[in-house]
Coordinates of C-alpha atoms in Angstrom, one line a residue:
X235 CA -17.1 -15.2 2.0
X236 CA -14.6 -12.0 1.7
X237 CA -14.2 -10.6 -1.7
X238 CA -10.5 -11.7 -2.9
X239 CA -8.4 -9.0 -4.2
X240 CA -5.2 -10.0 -6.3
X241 CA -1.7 -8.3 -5.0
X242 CA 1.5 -7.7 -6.7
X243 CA 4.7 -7.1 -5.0
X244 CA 7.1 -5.3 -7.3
X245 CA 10.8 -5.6 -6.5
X246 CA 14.2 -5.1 -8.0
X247 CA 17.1 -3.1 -7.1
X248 CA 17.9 0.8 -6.8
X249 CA 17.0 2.6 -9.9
X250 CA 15.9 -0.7 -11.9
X251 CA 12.2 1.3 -13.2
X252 CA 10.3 0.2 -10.2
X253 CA 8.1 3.5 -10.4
X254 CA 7.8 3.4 -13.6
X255 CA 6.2 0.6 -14.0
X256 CA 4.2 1.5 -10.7
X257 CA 3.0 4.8 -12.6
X258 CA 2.0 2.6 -15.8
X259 CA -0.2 0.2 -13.7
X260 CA -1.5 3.3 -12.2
X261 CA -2.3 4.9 -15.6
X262 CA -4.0 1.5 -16.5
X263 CA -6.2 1.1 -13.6
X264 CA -7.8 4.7 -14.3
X265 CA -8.1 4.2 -17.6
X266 CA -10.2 1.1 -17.2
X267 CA -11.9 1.9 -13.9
X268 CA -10.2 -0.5 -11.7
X269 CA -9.8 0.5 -8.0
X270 CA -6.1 -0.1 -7.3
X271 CA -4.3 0.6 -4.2
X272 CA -0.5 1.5 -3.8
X273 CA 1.4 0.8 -1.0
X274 CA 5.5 2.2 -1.6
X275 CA 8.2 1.1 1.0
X276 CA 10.9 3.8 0.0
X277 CA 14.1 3.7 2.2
X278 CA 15.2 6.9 3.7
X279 CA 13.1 9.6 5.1
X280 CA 11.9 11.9 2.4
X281 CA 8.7 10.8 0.7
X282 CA 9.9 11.4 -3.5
X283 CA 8.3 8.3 -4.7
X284 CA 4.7 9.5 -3.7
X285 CA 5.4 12.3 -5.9
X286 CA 7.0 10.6 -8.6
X287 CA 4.0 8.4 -9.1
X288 CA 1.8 11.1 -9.6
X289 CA -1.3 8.5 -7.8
X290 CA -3.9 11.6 -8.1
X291 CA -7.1 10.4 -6.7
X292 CA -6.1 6.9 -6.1
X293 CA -5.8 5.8 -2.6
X294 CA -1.5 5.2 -1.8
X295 CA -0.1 4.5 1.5
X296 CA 3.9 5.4 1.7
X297 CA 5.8 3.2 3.9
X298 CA 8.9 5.9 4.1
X299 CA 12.5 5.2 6.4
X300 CA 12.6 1.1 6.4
X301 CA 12.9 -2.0 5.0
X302 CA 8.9 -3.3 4.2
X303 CA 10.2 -7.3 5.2
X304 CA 11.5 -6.3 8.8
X305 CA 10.9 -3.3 10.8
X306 CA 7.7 -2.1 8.5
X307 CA 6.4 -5.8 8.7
X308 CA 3.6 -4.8 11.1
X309 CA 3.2 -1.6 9.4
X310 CA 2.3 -3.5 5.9
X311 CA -0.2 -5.6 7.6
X312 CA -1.9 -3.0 9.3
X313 CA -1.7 -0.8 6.2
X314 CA -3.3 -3.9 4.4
X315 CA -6.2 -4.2 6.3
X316 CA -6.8 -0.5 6.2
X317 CA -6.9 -0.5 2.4
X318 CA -9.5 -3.2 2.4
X319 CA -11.9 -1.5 5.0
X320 CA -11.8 1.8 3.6
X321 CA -10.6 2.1 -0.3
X322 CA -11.8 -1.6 -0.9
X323 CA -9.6 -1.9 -4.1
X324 CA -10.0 -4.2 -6.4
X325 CA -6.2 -4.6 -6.5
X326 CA -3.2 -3.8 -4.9
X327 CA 0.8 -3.5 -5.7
X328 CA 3.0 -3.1 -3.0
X329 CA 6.5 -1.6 -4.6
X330 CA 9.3 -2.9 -2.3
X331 CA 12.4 -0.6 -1.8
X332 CA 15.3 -1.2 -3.5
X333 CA 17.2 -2.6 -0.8
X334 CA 14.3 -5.2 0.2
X335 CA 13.8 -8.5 -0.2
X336 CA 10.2 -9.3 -2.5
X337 CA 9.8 -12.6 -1.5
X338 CA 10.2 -11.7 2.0
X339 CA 7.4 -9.3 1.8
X340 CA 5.3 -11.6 -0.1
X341 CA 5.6 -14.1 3.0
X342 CA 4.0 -11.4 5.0
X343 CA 0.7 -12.0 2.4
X344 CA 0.0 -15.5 4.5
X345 CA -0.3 -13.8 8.0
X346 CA -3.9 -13.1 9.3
X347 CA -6.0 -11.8 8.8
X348 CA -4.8 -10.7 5.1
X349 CA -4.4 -14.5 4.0
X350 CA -8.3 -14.1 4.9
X351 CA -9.0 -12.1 1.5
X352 CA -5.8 -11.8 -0.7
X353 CA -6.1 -13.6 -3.3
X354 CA -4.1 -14.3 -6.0
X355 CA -0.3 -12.9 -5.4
X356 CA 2.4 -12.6 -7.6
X357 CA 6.0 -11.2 -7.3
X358 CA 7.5 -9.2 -10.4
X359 CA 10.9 -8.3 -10.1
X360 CA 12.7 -5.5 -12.5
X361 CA 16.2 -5.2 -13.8
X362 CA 17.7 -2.6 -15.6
X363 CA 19.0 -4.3 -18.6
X364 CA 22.4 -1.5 -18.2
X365 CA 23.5 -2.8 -15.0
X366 CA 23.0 -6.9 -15.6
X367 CA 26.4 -7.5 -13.9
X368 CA 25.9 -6.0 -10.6
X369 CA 27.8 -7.8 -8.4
X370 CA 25.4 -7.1 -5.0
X371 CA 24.2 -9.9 -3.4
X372 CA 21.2 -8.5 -2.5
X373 CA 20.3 -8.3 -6.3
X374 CA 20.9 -12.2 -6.8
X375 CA 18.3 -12.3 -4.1
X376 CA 16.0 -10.4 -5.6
X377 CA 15.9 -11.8 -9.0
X378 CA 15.4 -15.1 -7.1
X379 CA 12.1 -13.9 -5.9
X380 CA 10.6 -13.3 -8.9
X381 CA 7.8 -15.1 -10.3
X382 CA 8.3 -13.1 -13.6
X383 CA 10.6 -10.5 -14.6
X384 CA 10.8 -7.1 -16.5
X385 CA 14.0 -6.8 -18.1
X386 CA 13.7 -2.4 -18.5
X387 CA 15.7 -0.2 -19.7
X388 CA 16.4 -1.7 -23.0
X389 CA 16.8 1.2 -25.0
X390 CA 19.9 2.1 -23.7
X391 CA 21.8 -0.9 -24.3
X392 CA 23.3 -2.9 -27.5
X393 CA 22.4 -6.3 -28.6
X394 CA 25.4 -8.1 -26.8
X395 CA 24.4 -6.2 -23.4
X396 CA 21.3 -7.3 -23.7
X397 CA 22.1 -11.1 -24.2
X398 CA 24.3 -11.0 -21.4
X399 CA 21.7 -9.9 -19.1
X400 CA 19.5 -12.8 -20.2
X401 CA 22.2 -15.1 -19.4
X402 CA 22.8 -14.2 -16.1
X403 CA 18.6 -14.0 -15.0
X404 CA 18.6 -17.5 -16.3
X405 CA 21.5 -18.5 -14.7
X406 CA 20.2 -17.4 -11.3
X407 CA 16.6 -18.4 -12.0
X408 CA 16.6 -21.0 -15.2
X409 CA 12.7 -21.3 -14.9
X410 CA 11.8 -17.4 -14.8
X411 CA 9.8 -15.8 -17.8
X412 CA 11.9 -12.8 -19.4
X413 CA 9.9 -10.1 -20.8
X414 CA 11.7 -7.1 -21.8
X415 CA 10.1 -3.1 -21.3
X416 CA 11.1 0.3 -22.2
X417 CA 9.5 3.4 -19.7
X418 CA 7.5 0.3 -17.9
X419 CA 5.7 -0.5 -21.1
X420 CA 3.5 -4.1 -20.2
X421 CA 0.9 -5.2 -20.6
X422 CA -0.8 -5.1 -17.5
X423 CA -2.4 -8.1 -17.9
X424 CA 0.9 -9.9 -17.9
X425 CA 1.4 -9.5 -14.4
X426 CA -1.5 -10.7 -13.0
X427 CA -1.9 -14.4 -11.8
X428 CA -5.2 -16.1 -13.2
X429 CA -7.1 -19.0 -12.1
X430 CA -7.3 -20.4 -7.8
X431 CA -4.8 -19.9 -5.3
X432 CA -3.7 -23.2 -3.0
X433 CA -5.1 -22.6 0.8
X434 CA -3.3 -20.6 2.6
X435 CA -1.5 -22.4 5.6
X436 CA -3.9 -21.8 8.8
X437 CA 0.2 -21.1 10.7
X438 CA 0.4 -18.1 11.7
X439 CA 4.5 -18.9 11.9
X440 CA 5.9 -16.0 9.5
X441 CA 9.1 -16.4 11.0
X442 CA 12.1 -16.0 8.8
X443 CA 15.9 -15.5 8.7
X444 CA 17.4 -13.5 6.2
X445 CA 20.7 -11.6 6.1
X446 CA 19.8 -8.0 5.5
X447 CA 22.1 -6.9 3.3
X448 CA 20.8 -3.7 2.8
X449 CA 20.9 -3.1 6.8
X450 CA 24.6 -1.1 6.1
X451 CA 23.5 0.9 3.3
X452 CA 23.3 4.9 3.6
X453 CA 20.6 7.1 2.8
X454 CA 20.8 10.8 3.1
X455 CA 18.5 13.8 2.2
X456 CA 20.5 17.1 0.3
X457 CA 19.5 20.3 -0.2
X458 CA 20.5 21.8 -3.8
X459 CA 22.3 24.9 -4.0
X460 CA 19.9 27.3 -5.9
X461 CA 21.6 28.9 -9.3
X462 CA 22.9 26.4 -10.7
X463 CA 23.3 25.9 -14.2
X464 CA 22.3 22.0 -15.8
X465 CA 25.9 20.8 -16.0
X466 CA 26.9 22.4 -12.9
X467 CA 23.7 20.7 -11.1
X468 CA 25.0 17.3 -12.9
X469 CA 27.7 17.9 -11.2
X470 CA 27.2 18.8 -8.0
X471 CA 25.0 15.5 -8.2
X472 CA 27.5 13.1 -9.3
X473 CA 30.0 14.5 -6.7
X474 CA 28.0 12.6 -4.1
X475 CA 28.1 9.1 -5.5
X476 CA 25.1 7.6 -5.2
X477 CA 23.5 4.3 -6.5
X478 CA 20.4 5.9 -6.6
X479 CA 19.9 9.5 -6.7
X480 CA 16.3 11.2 -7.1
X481 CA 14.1 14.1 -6.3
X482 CA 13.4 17.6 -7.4
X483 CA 15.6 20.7 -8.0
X484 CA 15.7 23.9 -9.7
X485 CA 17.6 25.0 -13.0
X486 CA 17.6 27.9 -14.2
X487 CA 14.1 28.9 -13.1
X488 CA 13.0 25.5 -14.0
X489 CA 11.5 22.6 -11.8
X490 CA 13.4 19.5 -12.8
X491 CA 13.2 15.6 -11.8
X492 CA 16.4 14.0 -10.6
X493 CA 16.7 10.3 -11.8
X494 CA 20.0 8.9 -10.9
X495 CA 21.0 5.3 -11.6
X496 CA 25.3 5.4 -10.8
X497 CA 27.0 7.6 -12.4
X498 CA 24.0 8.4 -15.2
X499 CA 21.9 11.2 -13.6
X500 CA 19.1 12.9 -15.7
X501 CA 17.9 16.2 -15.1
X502 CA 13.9 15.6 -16.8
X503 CA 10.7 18.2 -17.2
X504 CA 8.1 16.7 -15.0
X505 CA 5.7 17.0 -17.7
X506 CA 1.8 16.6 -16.0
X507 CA 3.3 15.5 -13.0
X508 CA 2.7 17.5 -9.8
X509 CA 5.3 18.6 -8.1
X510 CA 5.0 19.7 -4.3
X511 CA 6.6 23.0 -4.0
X512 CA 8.1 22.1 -0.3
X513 CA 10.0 18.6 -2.3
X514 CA 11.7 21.1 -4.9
X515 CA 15.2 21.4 -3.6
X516 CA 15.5 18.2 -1.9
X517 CA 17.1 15.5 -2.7
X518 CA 17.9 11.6 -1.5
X519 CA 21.0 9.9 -2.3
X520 CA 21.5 6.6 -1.6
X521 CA 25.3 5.4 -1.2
X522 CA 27.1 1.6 -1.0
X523 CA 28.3 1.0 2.8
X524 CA 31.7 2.9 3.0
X525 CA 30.9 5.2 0.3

């Protein structure tokens, strides 16, 4: 009988702490010895989550320039299977991009021959507590996914704020448990699904029809002028408008990491975190259609 191996799809929508929380599962696994796998479906061409993870010796496959529920479906299978023959984790996250639907990649989890060995699956979706009333359908979607989900982000937002984005997760998914995080702070445990899984249908009929919101959304890779000053990096960045902005530049002699969630874009020390010399300089912005 294969060995089972538990997977968690992580969703939720540009900038909601997605790679955080990746990193902090990461961080987790290591500490305790567990052989996890990462898969990351980014959308646009240039690979920055890889490096924002930091996954050192642990085994990650990026999924870079689609959506991981359409035209990287066969991809993610294929990818799956190559996990299991040669890392043989113990578990595996995929992190969906922001513009994906989770549940739709979760379907992908019942198609042979990975229904074969995953076992228990689980879809965790995260929402940045600051931007509760985004009005994107996609988002609505998303949440609906989620089997449980990580309300981030809550340092930087008042009681009120807060309250409000309880009311509308529960309004789009009454049943959902809420559990709130600051820098992707969970237990890991948490996320996890315990006890049997139902039989996996033996159709191979993965078929779905979904409208992909995302499909008119823009991604584009910048190069950062060199010399520039923190505030006149900030903004150069927030001249381009982007929902999401990240990547690496320089300022002032000093490597920084671009995080951009709308118009809040922080210029941060990487810290430990490797950065690869040829990523320094670029950066992805990611714009609404018509932007």
């Amino acid at each position: 009988m294969n060995r089972q191996v538990p997977v968690l799809v992580v969703g939720g929508f540009l900038g909601s702490g997605k790679t955080t929380l990746v990193r902090r599962l990461l961080a987790d696994a290591q500490a305790r010895g567990v052989r996890m796998a990462v898969i990351s479906n980014e959308f646009g061409e240039l690979g920055i989550d890889a490096a924002l993870i930091g996954a050192g010796g642990t085994r990650m496959v990026e999924l870079a320039g689609g959506c991981v529920c359409c035209s990287l479906s066969d991809a993610l299978v294929d990818t799956l299977e190559d996990l299991r023959a040669t890392a043989d984790p113990d578990r595996i996250v995929i992190e969906c991009s922001g513009l994906a639907l989770p549940f739709d990649t979760q379907l992908h989890l019942y198609r042979p021959p990975v229904r074969d060995w995953v076992g228990d699956e689980a879809c965790v979706v995260v929402v940045d507590a600051e931007r509760w009333d985004e009005p994107d359908a996609l988002f609505e979607e998303q949440v609906q996914s989620a089997d449980l989900v990580l309300l981030s982000k809550l340092d930087l937002v008042d009681a009120p704020t807060r309250q409000k984005a309880y009311e509308r997760i529960q309004k789009l998914v009454p049943d959902v448990t809420i559990i709130e995080v600051i820098h992707g702070d969970v237990s890991v445990d948490l996320l996890y699904p315990a006890g049997p899984r139902a039989a996996r249908e033996a159709s191979d009929d993965h078929a779905h029809d979904h409208a992909h919101h995302h499909a008119d959304w823009t991604s584009a890779e910048l190069r950062a002028p060199e010399g520039l000053d923190e505030p006149a990096m900030l903004g150069w960045l927030e001249a381009h408008r982007g929902v999401r902005t990240k990547g690496f530049v320089r300022v002032g002699g000093a490597i920084r990491v671009v995080q951009g969630v709308g118009r809040r874009i922080d210029l941060a020390e990487p810290g430990d975190l490797p950065v690869e010399p040829s990523l320094v300089g670029r950066v992805v912005v990611i714009r609404r259609p018509g932007a």
